[in-house]
mmCIF file of C-alpha atoms in Angstrom:
data_model
loop_
_atom_site.group_PDB
_atom_site.id
_atom_site.type_symbol
_atom_site.label_atom_id
_atom_site.label_comp_id
_atom_site.label_asym_id
_atom_site.label_seq_id
_atom_site.Cartn_x
_atom_site.Cartn_y
_atom_site.Cartn_z
ATOM 1 C CA MET A 201 -40.267 -17.269 -6.879
ATOM 2 C CA LYS A 202 -37.864 -17.738 -3.938
ATOM 3 C CA ARG A 203 -34.305 -16.539 -4.439
ATOM 4 C CA PRO A 204 -31.327 -18.539 -3.157
ATOM 5 C CA ALA A 205 -30.497 -18.144 0.540
ATOM 6 C CA LEU A 206 -27.155 -16.666 -0.526
ATOM 7 C CA VAL A 207 -28.858 -13.352 -1.245
ATOM 8 C CA VAL A 208 -29.410 -12.536 2.454
ATOM 9 C CA PRO A 209 -25.753 -12.838 3.513
ATOM 10 C CA LEU A 210 -24.750 -10.890 0.441
ATOM 11 C CA LEU A 211 -27.214 -8.138 1.250
ATOM 12 C CA LEU A 212 -26.067 -7.932 4.839
ATOM 13 C CA GLY A 213 -22.355 -8.408 4.232
ATOM 14 C CA LEU A 214 -21.949 -6.251 1.180
ATOM 15 C CA ALA A 215 -24.710 -3.710 1.719
ATOM 16 C CA PRO A 216 -22.328 -0.764 2.189
ATOM 17 C CA LEU A 217 -20.934 -1.493 -1.241
ATOM 18 C CA CYS A 218 -24.244 -1.936 -3.071
ATOM 19 C CA ALA A 219 -24.720 1.712 -3.975
ATOM 20 C CA ALA A 220 -21.337 1.860 -5.643
ATOM 21 C CA GLN A 221 -21.778 -1.384 -7.499
ATOM 22 C CA ALA A 222 -25.231 -0.454 -8.694
ATOM 23 C CA GLN A 223 -23.753 2.275 -10.823
ATOM 24 C CA ASP A 224 -21.925 1.790 -14.097
ATOM 25 C CA ILE A 225 -18.398 2.132 -12.713
ATOM 26 C CA PRO A 226 -15.632 0.513 -14.731
ATOM 27 C CA GLY A 227 -13.047 -1.870 -13.228
ATOM 28 C CA LYS A 228 -10.493 -0.151 -11.035
ATOM 29 C CA ASP A 229 -12.797 2.801 -10.427
ATOM 30 C CA VAL A 230 -15.179 0.608 -8.380
ATOM 31 C CA GLY A 231 -12.639 0.336 -5.566
ATOM 32 C CA LYS A 232 -11.935 4.051 -5.711
ATOM 33 C CA HIS A 233 -15.641 4.882 -5.618
ATOM 34 C CA ILE A 234 -16.278 2.545 -2.694
ATOM 35 C CA LEU A 235 -13.344 4.082 -0.850
ATOM 36 C CA GLN A 236 -14.711 7.574 -1.447
ATOM 37 C CA ARG A 237 -18.142 6.612 -0.099
ATOM 38 C CA VAL A 238 -16.980 4.720 2.980
ATOM 39 C CA ASP A 239 -13.813 6.674 3.854
ATOM 40 C CA THR A 240 -15.621 9.449 5.742
ATOM 41 C CA ASN A 241 -12.485 11.061 7.187
ATOM 42 C CA GLY A 242 -10.757 11.182 3.785
ATOM 43 C CA ASP A 243 -7.505 9.524 4.867
ATOM 44 C CA GLY A 244 -7.444 7.210 1.845
ATOM 45 C CA ALA A 245 -8.265 4.058 3.823
ATOM 46 C CA VAL A 246 -11.345 2.438 5.327
ATOM 47 C CA SER A 247 -11.060 1.909 9.063
ATOM 48 C CA LYS A 248 -13.052 -0.666 10.967
ATOM 49 C CA ASP A 249 -15.097 2.178 12.498
ATOM 50 C CA GLU A 250 -15.908 3.524 9.029
ATOM 51 C CA MET A 251 -16.971 0.066 7.852
ATOM 52 C CA ILE A 252 -19.135 -0.355 10.954
ATOM 53 C CA ALA A 253 -20.717 3.053 10.275
ATOM 54 C CA ALA A 254 -21.397 2.040 6.665
ATOM 55 C CA ARG A 255 -22.958 -1.210 7.842
ATOM 56 C CA GLU A 256 -25.102 0.684 10.376
ATOM 57 C CA HIS A 257 -26.301 2.933 7.564
ATOM 58 C CA ALA A 258 -27.092 -0.108 5.420
ATOM 59 C CA PHE A 259 -28.935 -1.724 8.333
ATOM 60 C CA LYS A 260 -31.124 1.349 8.742
ATOM 61 C CA LYS A 261 -31.938 1.281 5.034
ATOM 62 C CA LEU A 262 -32.862 -2.410 5.182
ATOM 63 C CA ASP A 263 -34.872 -1.990 8.429
ATOM 64 C CA ARG A 264 -37.658 -0.190 6.571
ATOM 65 C CA ASN A 265 -40.084 -0.112 9.507
ATOM 66 C CA GLY A 266 -37.453 1.004 12.033
ATOM 67 C CA ASP A 267 -38.143 -1.734 14.581
ATOM 68 C CA GLY A 268 -34.464 -2.597 15.078
ATOM 69 C CA VAL A 269 -34.527 -5.898 13.195
ATOM 70 C CA ILE A 270 -34.454 -6.918 9.564
ATOM 71 C CA ASP A 271 -37.243 -9.378 8.979
ATOM 72 C CA GLU A 272 -38.066 -11.584 6.023
ATOM 73 C CA LYS A 273 -40.584 -9.064 4.666
ATOM 74 C CA GLU A 274 -37.891 -6.360 4.552
ATOM 75 C CA ILE A 275 -35.431 -8.724 2.877
ATOM 76 C CA GLU A 276 -38.117 -9.651 0.340
ATOM 77 C CA GLY A 277 -38.602 -5.933 -0.324
ATOM 78 C CA ALA A 278 -34.855 -5.460 -0.816
ATOM 79 C CA ARG A 279 -34.741 -8.504 -3.081
ATOM 80 C CA ASP A 280 -37.674 -7.216 -5.097
ATOM 81 C CA ALA A 281 -35.972 -3.826 -5.483
ATOM 82 C CA ILE A 282 -32.778 -5.517 -6.659
ATOM 83 C CA MET A 283 -34.724 -7.648 -9.122
ATOM 84 C CA ASP A 284 -36.643 -4.588 -10.364
ATOM 85 C CA HIS A 285 -33.341 -2.826 -11.003
ATOM 86 C CA ALA A 286 -31.980 -5.931 -12.751
ATOM 87 C CA ASP A 287 -35.123 -6.233 -14.891
ATOM 88 C CA ALA A 288 -34.873 -2.570 -15.858
ATOM 89 C CA ALA A 289 -31.183 -2.979 -16.734
ATOM 90 C CA GLN A 290 -32.023 -6.042 -18.808
ATOM 91 C CA ALA A 291 -34.715 -4.111 -20.682
ATOM 92 C CA ARG A 292 -32.309 -1.206 -21.306
ATOM 93 C CA LEU A 293 -29.728 -3.637 -22.661
ATOM 94 C CA GLY A 294 -32.278 -5.108 -25.067
ATOM 95 C CA THR A 295 -33.335 -1.658 -26.208
ATOM 96 C CA ARG A 296 -29.747 -0.547 -26.720
ATOM 97 C CA TRP A 297 -28.976 -3.720 -28.664
ATOM 98 C CA ARG A 298 -31.951 -3.149 -30.972
ATOM 99 C CA ARG A 299 -30.854 0.465 -31.539
ATOM 100 C CA MET A 300 -27.330 -0.656 -32.438
ATOM 101 C CA ASP A 301 -28.696 -3.087 -35.028
ATOM 102 C CA THR A 302 -29.037 -0.297 -37.577
ATOM 103 C CA ASN A 303 -29.597 -2.585 -40.558
ATOM 104 C CA GLY A 304 -32.259 -4.626 -38.738
ATOM 105 C CA ASP A 305 -30.732 -8.035 -39.406
ATOM 106 C CA GLY A 306 -31.022 -9.166 -35.778
ATOM 107 C CA LYS A 307 -27.276 -9.001 -35.257
ATOM 108 C CA VAL A 308 -24.922 -6.240 -34.141
ATOM 109 C CA SER A 309 -21.762 -6.138 -36.195
ATOM 110 C CA GLU A 310 -18.529 -4.652 -34.898
ATOM 111 C CA ASP A 311 -19.074 -1.626 -37.141
ATOM 112 C CA GLU A 312 -22.596 -1.105 -35.787
ATOM 113 C CA PHE A 313 -21.337 -1.519 -32.229
ATOM 114 C CA ARG A 314 -18.458 0.956 -32.657
ATOM 115 C CA SER A 315 -20.482 3.600 -34.480
ATOM 116 C CA ARG A 316 -23.187 3.898 -31.803
ATOM 117 C CA THR A 317 -22.075 6.632 -29.371
ATOM 118 C CA PRO A 318 -25.213 8.415 -28.121
ATOM 119 C CA LEU A 319 -23.777 9.307 -24.713
ATOM 120 C CA PHE A 320 -20.630 10.723 -26.285
ATOM 121 C CA ASP A 321 -22.707 12.670 -28.786
ATOM 122 C CA LEU A 322 -24.894 14.044 -25.985
ATOM 123 C CA ALA A 323 -21.882 15.041 -23.894
ATOM 124 C CA ASP A 324 -20.021 16.667 -26.813
ATOM 125 C CA ARG A 325 -21.975 19.927 -26.510
ATOM 126 C CA ASN A 326 -19.814 21.914 -28.924
ATOM 127 C CA GLY A 327 -19.648 19.075 -31.493
ATOM 128 C CA ASP A 328 -15.869 19.138 -31.819
ATOM 129 C CA GLY A 329 -15.554 15.351 -31.522
ATOM 130 C CA LYS A 330 -13.780 15.617 -28.156
ATOM 131 C CA LEU A 331 -14.972 15.689 -24.551
ATOM 132 C CA SER A 332 -13.530 18.435 -22.400
ATOM 133 C CA ALA A 333 -13.443 18.218 -18.606
ATOM 134 C CA ASP A 334 -16.380 20.672 -18.497
ATOM 135 C CA GLU A 335 -18.447 18.525 -20.878
ATOM 136 C CA ILE A 336 -17.740 15.391 -18.846
ATOM 137 C CA ALA A 337 -18.644 17.209 -15.625
ATOM 138 C CA ALA A 338 -21.874 18.491 -17.196
ATOM 139 C CA ILE A 339 -23.006 15.024 -18.308
ATOM 140 C CA ARG A 340 -22.109 13.503 -14.925
ATOM 141 C CA LYS A 341 -24.134 16.231 -13.198
ATOM 142 C CA LEU A 342 -27.052 15.600 -15.541
ATOM 143 C CA PHE A 343 -27.086 11.906 -14.639
ATOM 144 C CA ALA A 344 -26.552 12.560 -10.931
ATOM 145 C CA ASP A 345 -29.458 15.037 -10.886
ATOM 146 C CA ARG A 346 -31.619 12.563 -12.762
ATOM 147 C CA ALA A 347 -30.765 9.764 -10.299
ATOM 148 C CA GLY A 348 -31.959 11.924 -7.453
#
């Protein structure tokens, strides 16, 4: 199935930001994360040169065969990768929803939703009901290592 033509300009225009947005980064932290990735000199701002460098990096990633142009086949590959990630996220959401429905009635009540905290439980290594900075760092490292 063909995707709307809007995808290509989005891929090319926002490619430097895709890595940051692909992660589960809440609200205001998205801007901070993007800044950290693109602000290579660490001055707290993104210069035009830094944005150009980020776009060059994105171009190289999209130009899979290294011929100096991004062709339709490469865009299709990028689109397919995006759709694969979206499909996987959709499947994870369905799985998480089913796990939250602890009474099996096909609905997730507010109590069921609030009581499901597997990531918190995993991160709370000492079981004290609180996450220390070390526990948060450990779980972030675990996920970063797993992501590659």
